[in-house]
Amino acid sequence: MYQGYITDVQGIKVGHVQSEEGMTGCTVVICEQGATGGVDVRGSAPGTRETDLFKAEKMVDKVHAIVLSGGSAFGLEAASGVMKYLEEQSIGFNVGVTKVPIVASAVIFDLNIGNYKIRPDFNMGYKAAEIANSYENRQGNIGCGMGATIGKILGPQSAMKSGLGSATVKVGDLVVSAIVSVNSFGDIYDFRFNKQIAGVYDYKNNKLLNTVEIMKDMNKDLGFNVQNTTIGVIGTNAILTKAEANKVSEMAHNGYARSIDPIHTMLDGDTIFTMATNEIKADISLIGTLAAEVMSKAIINGVLFAEGSHGLNAYKDI
């Protein structure tokens, strides 16, 4: 397991709320002082909120929270609860009469593992923001990782349980961290050994199968029978412009590609946000390279920390 957590970045707080009955939850990443934000959406089936604000030419230059949520598009409601809490704390963009918190969000599809009528809502988002702290370090079946599954080409009955993962890398005073909900269509690989560690699972014969090889054999439109998305946040203490933060998010997707295969398909909504607290000068290419490394490590942690549930094995079980 890889070391570190996104709360290693000073000024960042994390809060998780989840429902075991619903097998869903949300994770909020907060920077009360505001962080330079970036985003890159690669999957073709995303569910997101406020991503246009991250474009370099847009006026608002700080984001106060990112919400990673289950519940498919229903889960975008959790961000409104986060906004309410932050406004009560006088955190946000000052518009004179009040402060408007800038809260972006992305969601995963997890409706088919627990009670689909239970999904992250306003109250769940509010509570996650209320309990957010700078010492949170839980991974696996927590927050947005509660309902995360992987390897779904043959349907949910052949999937495996994954979860939420986080990790940190440091170079001198520079800190680059990632937190990610691993809910991919594809299989998971440990990049150190180029070895598949989780994904499609043959429960009858107790062995891993390979999604790409299955796709070659099937060679057909998969429709909407399998829905997925891997969503995450890069946190760093580096000084970044919005354009540079977008570049870091773009490069961080290389971490997805190292650890998930296939990735960025028509059935994925893969999204990565960046939050920069603007304390340390560093080369943008280095930051992006570290972002890809730490995102890959966080993905692996999300698999290693997960617990089997609802008849699905986790890595620990195999």
CSV table of C-alpha atoms in Angstrom, one decimal, residues 150-309:
chain,number,residue,atom,x,y,z
A,150,ILE,CA,-14.6,-2.5,-11.2
A,151,GLY,CA,-14.5,-4.8,-14.2
A,152,LYS,CA,-18.1,-4.7,-15.4
A,153,ILE,CA,-18.0,-5.8,-19.0
A,154,LEU,CA,-19.9,-9.0,-18.2
A,155,GLY,CA,-22.3,-7.2,-15.9
A,156,PRO,CA,-22.3,-6.5,-12.2
A,157,GLN,CA,-22.4,-10.2,-11.3
A,158,SER,CA,-18.8,-10.5,-12.6
A,159,ALA,CA,-17.4,-7.3,-11.1
A,160,MET,CA,-15.2,-6.8,-8.1
A,161,LYS,CA,-15.5,-4.4,-5.2
A,162,SER,CA,-13.1,-1.4,-5.1
A,163,GLY,CA,-13.2,1.8,-3.2
A,164,LEU,CA,-11.7,5.2,-2.4
A,165,GLY,CA,-7.9,5.6,-2.5
A,166,SER,CA,-5.4,8.3,-1.7
A,167,ALA,CA,-1.6,8.8,-1.8
A,168,THR,CA,1.0,11.5,-1.6
A,169,VAL,CA,4.4,12.1,-3.2
A,170,LYS,CA,6.9,14.8,-2.0
A,171,VAL,CA,9.9,16.4,-3.7
A,172,GLY,CA,11.5,18.8,-1.2
A,173,ASP,CA,8.8,21.2,0.0
A,174,LEU,CA,6.6,20.3,-3.0
A,175,VAL,CA,3.6,18.1,-2.1
A,176,VAL,CA,1.4,16.4,-4.7
A,177,SER,CA,-1.5,14.2,-3.5
A,178,ALA,CA,-4.4,12.4,-5.0
A,179,ILE,CA,-7.8,11.1,-3.9
A,180,VAL,CA,-9.9,8.9,-6.2
A,181,SER,CA,-13.0,6.8,-6.3
A,182,VAL,CA,-12.1,3.8,-8.4
A,183,ASN,CA,-15.3,2.8,-10.3
A,184,SER,CA,-13.9,1.8,-13.7
A,185,PHE,CA,-15.2,-0.2,-16.6
A,186,GLY,CA,-11.7,-1.6,-17.0
A,187,ASP,CA,-9.3,-3.8,-15.0
A,188,ILE,CA,-6.8,-2.5,-12.4
A,189,TYR,CA,-3.0,-3.0,-12.9
A,190,ASP,CA,-0.1,-2.5,-10.6
A,191,PHE,CA,2.2,-0.4,-12.7
A,192,ARG,CA,5.3,-1.5,-10.9
A,193,PHE,CA,4.9,-5.0,-12.2
A,194,ASN,CA,2.5,-4.5,-15.2
A,195,LYS,CA,0.3,-7.1,-13.5
A,196,GLN,CA,-3.5,-7.2,-13.3
A,197,ILE,CA,-4.6,-7.2,-9.7
A,198,ALA,CA,-8.4,-6.8,-10.0
A,199,GLY,CA,-11.2,-6.5,-12.5
A,200,VAL,CA,-13.5,-8.9,-14.2
A,201,TYR,CA,-13.8,-12.0,-12.0
A,202,ASP,CA,-14.9,-15.5,-12.9
A,203,TYR,CA,-16.6,-16.5,-9.6
A,204,LYS,CA,-17.2,-20.0,-10.7
A,205,ASN,CA,-13.6,-20.8,-11.4
A,206,ASN,CA,-12.1,-18.2,-9.0
A,207,LYS,CA,-9.9,-16.4,-11.5
A,208,LEU,CA,-9.4,-13.0,-13.0
A,209,LEU,CA,-10.4,-12.4,-16.6
A,210,ASN,CA,-9.2,-9.7,-19.0
A,211,THR,CA,-11.6,-7.0,-20.1
A,212,VAL,CA,-9.7,-6.1,-23.4
A,213,GLU,CA,-9.6,-9.8,-24.4
A,214,ILE,CA,-13.3,-10.1,-23.7
A,215,MET,CA,-14.0,-7.0,-25.8
A,216,LYS,CA,-12.1,-8.5,-28.7
A,217,ASP,CA,-14.2,-11.7,-28.5
A,218,MET,CA,-17.5,-9.8,-28.1
A,219,ASN,CA,-16.9,-7.0,-30.6
A,220,LYS,CA,-20.3,-5.5,-30.1
A,221,ASP,CA,-22.0,-2.3,-28.7
A,222,LEU,CA,-22.2,-2.7,-24.9
A,223,GLY,CA,-25.1,-0.2,-24.7
A,224,PHE,CA,-25.9,1.1,-21.3
A,225,ASN,CA,-25.7,-2.3,-19.5
A,226,VAL,CA,-22.5,-1.3,-17.8
A,227,GLN,CA,-22.0,2.3,-16.4
A,228,ASN,CA,-18.9,3.5,-14.7
A,229,THR,CA,-16.6,6.4,-13.9
A,230,THR,CA,-13.4,7.1,-12.1
A,231,ILE,CA,-13.3,10.5,-10.5
A,232,GLY,CA,-10.5,12.1,-8.4
A,233,VAL,CA,-8.8,15.2,-7.2
A,234,ILE,CA,-5.1,16.3,-7.3
A,235,GLY,CA,-4.1,18.5,-4.4
A,236,THR,CA,-0.9,20.4,-4.3
A,237,ASN,CA,0.8,23.2,-2.5
A,238,ALA,CA,2.3,24.4,-5.8
A,239,ILE,CA,1.6,27.9,-7.2
A,240,LEU,CA,-0.5,27.5,-10.3
A,241,THR,CA,-2.6,29.5,-12.7
A,242,LYS,CA,-5.9,28.1,-13.8
A,243,ALA,CA,-4.4,27.1,-17.1
A,244,GLU,CA,-1.6,25.3,-15.3
A,245,ALA,CA,-4.0,23.6,-13.0
A,246,ASN,CA,-5.9,22.3,-16.0
A,247,LYS,CA,-2.6,21.0,-17.4
A,248,VAL,CA,-2.0,19.1,-14.2
A,249,SER,CA,-5.4,17.5,-14.4
A,250,GLU,CA,-4.7,16.6,-18.0
A,251,MET,CA,-1.3,15.0,-17.1
A,252,ALA,CA,-2.9,13.2,-14.1
A,253,HIS,CA,-5.0,11.2,-16.5
A,254,ASN,CA,-1.8,9.4,-17.4
A,255,GLY,CA,-2.1,7.8,-13.9
A,256,TYR,CA,-5.5,6.5,-14.9
A,257,ALA,CA,-3.9,5.0,-18.0
A,258,ARG,CA,-1.1,3.3,-16.1
A,259,SER,CA,-3.5,1.6,-13.7
A,260,ILE,CA,-6.7,1.1,-15.6
A,261,ASP,CA,-7.2,-0.7,-18.9
A,262,PRO,CA,-9.3,0.0,-20.9
A,263,ILE,CA,-9.8,3.6,-19.8
A,264,HIS,CA,-11.7,6.7,-21.1
A,265,THR,CA,-14.3,4.6,-22.9
A,266,MET,CA,-17.7,5.5,-24.1
A,267,LEU,CA,-19.0,4.0,-20.8
A,268,ASP,CA,-16.8,6.0,-18.5
A,269,GLY,CA,-17.1,9.6,-17.2
A,270,ASP,CA,-13.5,9.9,-16.1
A,271,THR,CA,-12.8,13.3,-14.5
A,272,ILE,CA,-9.9,14.7,-12.5
A,273,PHE,CA,-9.9,18.0,-10.7
A,274,THR,CA,-6.9,19.9,-9.4
A,275,MET,CA,-6.7,22.2,-6.3
A,276,ALA,CA,-3.6,24.2,-5.8
A,277,THR,CA,-3.0,26.1,-2.5
A,278,ASN,CA,-0.3,28.3,-4.0
A,279,GLU,CA,2.6,28.2,-1.6
A,280,ILE,CA,5.5,26.6,-3.4
A,281,LYS,CA,7.1,27.5,-6.8
A,282,ALA,CA,7.7,24.4,-8.9
A,283,ASP,CA,8.1,23.4,-12.5
A,284,ILE,CA,4.7,22.6,-14.1
A,285,SER,CA,6.0,19.5,-16.0
A,286,LEU,CA,7.3,18.1,-12.7
A,287,ILE,CA,4.0,18.7,-10.9
A,288,GLY,CA,2.1,17.0,-13.7
A,289,THR,CA,4.4,14.1,-13.8
A,290,LEU,CA,4.1,13.6,-10.0
A,291,ALA,CA,0.3,14.0,-10.4
A,292,ALA,CA,0.2,11.0,-12.8
A,293,GLU,CA,2.4,9.0,-10.4
A,294,VAL,CA,0.4,9.7,-7.3
A,295,MET,CA,-3.0,9.2,-9.0
A,296,SER,CA,-1.8,5.7,-10.1
A,297,LYS,CA,-0.8,5.0,-6.5
A,298,ALA,CA,-4.1,6.2,-5.2
A,299,ILE,CA,-6.0,4.0,-7.6
A,300,ILE,CA,-4.1,0.9,-6.4
A,301,ASN,CA,-4.8,1.9,-2.8
A,302,GLY,CA,-8.5,2.2,-3.6
A,303,VAL,CA,-8.4,-1.5,-4.6
A,304,LEU,CA,-6.1,-2.7,-1.8
A,305,PHE,CA,-8.1,-1.1,1.0
A,306,ALA,CA,-11.6,-2.1,-0.4
A,307,GLU,CA,-13.7,-4.7,1.4
A,308,GLY,CA,-15.9,-7.3,-0.4
A,309,SER,CA,-19.6,-6.6,-0.2
